[in-house]
PDB file of C-alpha atoms in Angstrom:
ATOM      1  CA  UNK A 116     107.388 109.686  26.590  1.00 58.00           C
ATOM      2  CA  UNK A 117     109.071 112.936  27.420  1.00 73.00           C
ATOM      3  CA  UNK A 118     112.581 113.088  29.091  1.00 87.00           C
ATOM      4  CA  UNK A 119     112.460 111.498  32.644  1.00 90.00           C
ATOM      5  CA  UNK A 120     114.504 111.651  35.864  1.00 92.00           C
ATOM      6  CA  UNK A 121     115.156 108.591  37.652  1.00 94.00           C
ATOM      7  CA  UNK A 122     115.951 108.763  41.201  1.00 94.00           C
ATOM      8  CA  UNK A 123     118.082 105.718  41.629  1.00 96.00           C
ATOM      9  CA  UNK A 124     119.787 104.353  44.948  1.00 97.00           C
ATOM     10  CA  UNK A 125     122.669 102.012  45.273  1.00 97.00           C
ATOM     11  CA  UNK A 126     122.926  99.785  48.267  1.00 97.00           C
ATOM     12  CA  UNK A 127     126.559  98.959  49.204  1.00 97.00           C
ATOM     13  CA  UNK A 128     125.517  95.510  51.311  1.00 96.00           C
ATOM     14  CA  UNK A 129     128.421  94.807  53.828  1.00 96.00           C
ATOM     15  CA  UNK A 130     131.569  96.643  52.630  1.00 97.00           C
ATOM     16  CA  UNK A 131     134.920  96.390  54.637  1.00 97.00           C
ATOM     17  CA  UNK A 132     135.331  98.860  57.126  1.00 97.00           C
ATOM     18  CA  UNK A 133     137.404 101.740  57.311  1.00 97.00           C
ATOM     19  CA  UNK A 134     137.469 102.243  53.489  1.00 98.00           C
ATOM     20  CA  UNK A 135     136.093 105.380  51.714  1.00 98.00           C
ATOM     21  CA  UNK A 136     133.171 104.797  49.085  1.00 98.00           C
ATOM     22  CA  UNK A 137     131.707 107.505  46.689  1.00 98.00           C
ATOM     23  CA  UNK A 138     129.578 108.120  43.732  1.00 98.00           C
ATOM     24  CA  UNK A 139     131.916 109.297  40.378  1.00 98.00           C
ATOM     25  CA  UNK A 140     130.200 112.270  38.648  1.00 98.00           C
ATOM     26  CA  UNK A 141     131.679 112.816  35.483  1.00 95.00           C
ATOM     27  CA  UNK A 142     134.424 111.103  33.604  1.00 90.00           C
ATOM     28  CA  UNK A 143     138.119 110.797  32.132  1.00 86.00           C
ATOM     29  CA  UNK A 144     140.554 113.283  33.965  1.00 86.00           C
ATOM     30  CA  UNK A 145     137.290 115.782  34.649  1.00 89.00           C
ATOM     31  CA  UNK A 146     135.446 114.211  37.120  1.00 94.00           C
ATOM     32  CA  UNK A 147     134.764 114.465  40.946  1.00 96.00           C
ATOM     33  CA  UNK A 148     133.754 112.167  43.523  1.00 97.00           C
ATOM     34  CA  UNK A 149     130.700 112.864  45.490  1.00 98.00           C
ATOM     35  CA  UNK A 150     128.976 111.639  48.871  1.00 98.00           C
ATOM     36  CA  UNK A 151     132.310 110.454  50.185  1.00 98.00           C
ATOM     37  CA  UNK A 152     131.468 107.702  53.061  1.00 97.00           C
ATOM     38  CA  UNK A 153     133.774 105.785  55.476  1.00 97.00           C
ATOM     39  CA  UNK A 154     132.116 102.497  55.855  1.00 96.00           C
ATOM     40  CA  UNK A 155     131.732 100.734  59.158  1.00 95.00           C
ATOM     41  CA  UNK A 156     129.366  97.874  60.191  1.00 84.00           C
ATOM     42  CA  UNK A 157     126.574  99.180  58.266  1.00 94.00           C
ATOM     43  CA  UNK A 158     125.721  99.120  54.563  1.00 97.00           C
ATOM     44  CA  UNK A 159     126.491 102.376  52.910  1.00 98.00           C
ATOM     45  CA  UNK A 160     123.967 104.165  50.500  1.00 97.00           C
ATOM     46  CA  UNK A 161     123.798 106.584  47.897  1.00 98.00           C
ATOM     47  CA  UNK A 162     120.890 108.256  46.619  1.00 96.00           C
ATOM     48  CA  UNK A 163     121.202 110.331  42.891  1.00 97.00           C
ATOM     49  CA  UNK A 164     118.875 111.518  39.876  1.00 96.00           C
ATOM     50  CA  UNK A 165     119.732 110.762  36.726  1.00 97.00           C
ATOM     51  CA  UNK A 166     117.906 111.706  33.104  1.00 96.00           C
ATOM     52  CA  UNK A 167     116.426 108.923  30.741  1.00 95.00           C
ATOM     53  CA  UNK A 168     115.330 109.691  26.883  1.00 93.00           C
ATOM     54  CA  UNK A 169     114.035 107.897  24.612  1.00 82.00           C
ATOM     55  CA  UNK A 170     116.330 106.339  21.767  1.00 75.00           C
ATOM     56  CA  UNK A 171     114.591 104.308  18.738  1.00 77.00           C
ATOM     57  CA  UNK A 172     112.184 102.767  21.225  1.00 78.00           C
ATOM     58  CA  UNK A 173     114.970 102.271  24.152  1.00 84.00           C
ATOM     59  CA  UNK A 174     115.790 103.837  27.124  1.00 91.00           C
ATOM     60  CA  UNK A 175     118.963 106.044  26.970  1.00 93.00           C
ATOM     61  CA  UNK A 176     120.428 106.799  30.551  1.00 96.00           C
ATOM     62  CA  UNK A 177     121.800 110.566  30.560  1.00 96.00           C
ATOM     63  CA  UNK A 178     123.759 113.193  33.234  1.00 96.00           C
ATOM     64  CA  UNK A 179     126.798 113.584  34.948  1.00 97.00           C
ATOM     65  CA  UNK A 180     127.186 110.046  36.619  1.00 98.00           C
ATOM     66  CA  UNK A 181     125.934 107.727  33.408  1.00 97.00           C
ATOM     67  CA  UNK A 182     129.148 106.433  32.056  1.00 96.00           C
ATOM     68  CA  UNK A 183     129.752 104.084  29.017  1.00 95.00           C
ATOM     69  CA  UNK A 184     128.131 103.738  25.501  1.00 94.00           C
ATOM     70  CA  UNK A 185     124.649 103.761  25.597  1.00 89.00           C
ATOM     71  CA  UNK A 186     123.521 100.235  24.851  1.00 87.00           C
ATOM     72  CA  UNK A 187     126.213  99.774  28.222  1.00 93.00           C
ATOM     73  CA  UNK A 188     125.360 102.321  30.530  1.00 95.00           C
ATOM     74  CA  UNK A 189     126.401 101.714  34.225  1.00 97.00           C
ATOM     75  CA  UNK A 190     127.537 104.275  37.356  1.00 98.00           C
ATOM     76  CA  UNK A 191     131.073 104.271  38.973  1.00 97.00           C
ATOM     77  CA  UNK A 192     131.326 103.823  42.682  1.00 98.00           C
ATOM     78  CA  UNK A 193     135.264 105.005  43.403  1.00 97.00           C
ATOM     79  CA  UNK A 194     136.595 103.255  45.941  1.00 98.00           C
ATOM     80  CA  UNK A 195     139.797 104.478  48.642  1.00 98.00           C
ATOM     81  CA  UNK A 196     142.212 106.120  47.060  1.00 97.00           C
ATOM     82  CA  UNK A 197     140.043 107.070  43.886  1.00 96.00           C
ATOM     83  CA  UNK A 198     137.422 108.760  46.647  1.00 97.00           C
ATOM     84  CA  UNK A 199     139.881 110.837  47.848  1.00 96.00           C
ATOM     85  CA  UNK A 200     141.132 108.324  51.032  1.00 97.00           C
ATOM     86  CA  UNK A 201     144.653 108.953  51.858  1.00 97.00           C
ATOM     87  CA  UNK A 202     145.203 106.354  54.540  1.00 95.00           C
ATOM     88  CA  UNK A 203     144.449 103.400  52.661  1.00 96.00           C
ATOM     89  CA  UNK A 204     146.336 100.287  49.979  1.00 96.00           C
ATOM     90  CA  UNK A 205     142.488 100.242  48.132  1.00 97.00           C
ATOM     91  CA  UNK A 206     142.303 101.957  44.522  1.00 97.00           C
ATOM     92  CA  UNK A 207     139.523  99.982  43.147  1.00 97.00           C
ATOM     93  CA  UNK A 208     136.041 101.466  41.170  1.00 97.00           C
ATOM     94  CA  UNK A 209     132.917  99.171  41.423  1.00 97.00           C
ATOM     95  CA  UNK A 210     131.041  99.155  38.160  1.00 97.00           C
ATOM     96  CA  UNK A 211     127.057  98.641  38.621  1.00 97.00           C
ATOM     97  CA  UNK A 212     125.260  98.599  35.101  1.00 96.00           C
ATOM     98  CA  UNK A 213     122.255 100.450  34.649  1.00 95.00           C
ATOM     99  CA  UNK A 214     120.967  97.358  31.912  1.00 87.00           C
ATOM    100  CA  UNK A 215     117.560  95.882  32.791  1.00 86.00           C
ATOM    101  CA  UNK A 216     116.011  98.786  33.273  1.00 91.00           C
ATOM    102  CA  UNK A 217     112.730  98.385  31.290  1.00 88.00           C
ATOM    103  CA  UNK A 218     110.324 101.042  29.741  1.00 87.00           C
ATOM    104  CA  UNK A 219     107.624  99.470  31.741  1.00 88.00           C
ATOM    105  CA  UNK A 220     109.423 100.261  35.258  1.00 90.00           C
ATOM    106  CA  UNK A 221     109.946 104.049  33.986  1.00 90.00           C
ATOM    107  CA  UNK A 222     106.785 104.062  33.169  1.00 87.00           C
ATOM    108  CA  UNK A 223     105.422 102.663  36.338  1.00 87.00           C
ATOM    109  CA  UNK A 224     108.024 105.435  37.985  1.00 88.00           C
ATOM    110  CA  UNK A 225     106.492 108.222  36.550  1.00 83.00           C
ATOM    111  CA  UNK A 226     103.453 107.483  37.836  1.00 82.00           C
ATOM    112  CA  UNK A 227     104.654 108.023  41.911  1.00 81.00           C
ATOM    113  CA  UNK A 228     106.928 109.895  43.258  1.00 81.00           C
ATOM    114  CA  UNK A 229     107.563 108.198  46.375  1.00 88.00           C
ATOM    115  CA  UNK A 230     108.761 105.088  44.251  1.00 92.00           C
ATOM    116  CA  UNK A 231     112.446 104.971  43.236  1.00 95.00           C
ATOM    117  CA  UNK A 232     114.981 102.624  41.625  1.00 96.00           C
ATOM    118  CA  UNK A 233     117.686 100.666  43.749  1.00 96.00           C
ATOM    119  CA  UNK A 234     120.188  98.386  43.105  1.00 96.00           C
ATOM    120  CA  UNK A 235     121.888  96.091  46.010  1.00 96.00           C
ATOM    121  CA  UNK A 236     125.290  94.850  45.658  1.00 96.00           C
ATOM    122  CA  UNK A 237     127.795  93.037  47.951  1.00 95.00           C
ATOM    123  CA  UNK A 238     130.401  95.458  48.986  1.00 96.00           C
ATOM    124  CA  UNK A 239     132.733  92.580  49.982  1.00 95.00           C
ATOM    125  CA  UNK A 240     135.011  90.768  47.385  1.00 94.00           C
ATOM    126  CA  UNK A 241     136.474  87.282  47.419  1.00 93.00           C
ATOM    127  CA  UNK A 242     139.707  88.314  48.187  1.00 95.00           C
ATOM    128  CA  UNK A 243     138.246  90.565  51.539  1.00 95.00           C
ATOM    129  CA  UNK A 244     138.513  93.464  49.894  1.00 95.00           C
ATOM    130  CA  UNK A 245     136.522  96.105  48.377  1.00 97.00           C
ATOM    131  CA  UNK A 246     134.057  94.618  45.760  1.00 95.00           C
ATOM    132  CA  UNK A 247     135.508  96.205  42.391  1.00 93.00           C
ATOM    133  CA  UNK A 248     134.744  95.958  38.947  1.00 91.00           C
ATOM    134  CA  UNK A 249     131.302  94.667  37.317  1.00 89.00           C
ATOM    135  CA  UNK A 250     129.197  93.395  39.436  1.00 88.00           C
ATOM    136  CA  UNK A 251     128.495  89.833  39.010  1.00 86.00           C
ATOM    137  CA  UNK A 252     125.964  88.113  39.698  1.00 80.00           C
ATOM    138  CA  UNK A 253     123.955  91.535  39.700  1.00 88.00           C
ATOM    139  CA  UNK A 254     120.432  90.912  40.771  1.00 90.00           C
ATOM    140  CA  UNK A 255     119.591  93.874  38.704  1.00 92.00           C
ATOM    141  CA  UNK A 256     117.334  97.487  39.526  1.00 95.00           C
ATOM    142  CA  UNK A 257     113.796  96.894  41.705  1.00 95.00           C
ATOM    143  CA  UNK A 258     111.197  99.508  42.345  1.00 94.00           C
ATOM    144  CA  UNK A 259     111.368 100.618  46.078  1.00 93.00           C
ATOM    145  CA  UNK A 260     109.677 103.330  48.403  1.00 90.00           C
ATOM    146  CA  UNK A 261     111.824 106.413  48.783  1.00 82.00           C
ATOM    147  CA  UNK A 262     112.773 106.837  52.633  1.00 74.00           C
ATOM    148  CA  UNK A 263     110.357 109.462  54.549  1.00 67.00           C
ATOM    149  CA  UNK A 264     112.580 112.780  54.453  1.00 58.00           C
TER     150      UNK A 264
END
């Protein structure tokens, strides 16, 4: 299998309102956060390509918002003041791994175009806030049809 983009889209379910969410491309001091949304009653969504190659037999997740070693791949969602929002007391990142994601379902991927990868996630934490680090319990990636354009 030759190397493979992914369209992948994560589905913030719920979030607070009034908070800033956005996808981190890159990493360490050298990064930048990207479509920057003020949630509000709805869920907030963001839609992104990334590369996958094969490693020894296993899918290695590649490009500029794949963070971690690569048996722990996830993406960063950066969260108030780390997206840029001035006017708020949230500096949190949301951590959603990119494990689980089998040869199979790439396979299956690169065989329609209109099919893409998405992830939900609650966007509301225990404590009212934000939802921030790891995900837990993460009901993992599921093939889904890409939105008409």
């Amino acid at each position: 299998m030759a190397d493979q983009e992914l369209t992948l889209k994560i589905v913030l379910e719920k979030p607070p309102s009034g908070v800033d969410f956005g996808l981190q491309k890159g990493s360490g001091n050298k990064y930048k956060t990207i479509q920057i949304q003020r949630s509000s009653d709805k869920n907030v969504e963001f839609e992104f390509t990334i590369t996958v190659k094969l490693n020894d037999g296993l899918p290695n997740f590649l490009g500029g918002f794949v963070q971690g070693p690569p048996t722990q791949r996830f993406i960063y969602i950066d969260i108030g003041t780390y997206a840029g929002q001035k006017d708020t007391t949230w500096s949190r990142r949301l951590k959603i791994p990119l494990m689980g994601i089998s040869l199979n379902t790439i396979k299956e991927l690169s065989t329609n175009n209109n099919k893409i990868l998405e992830a939900r996630v609650p966007g509301t934490g225990r404590d009212g806030g934000p939802k921030c680090a790891t995900v837990k319990p993460f009901s993992g990636w599921h093939i889904s049809t890409r939105a008409a354009q």
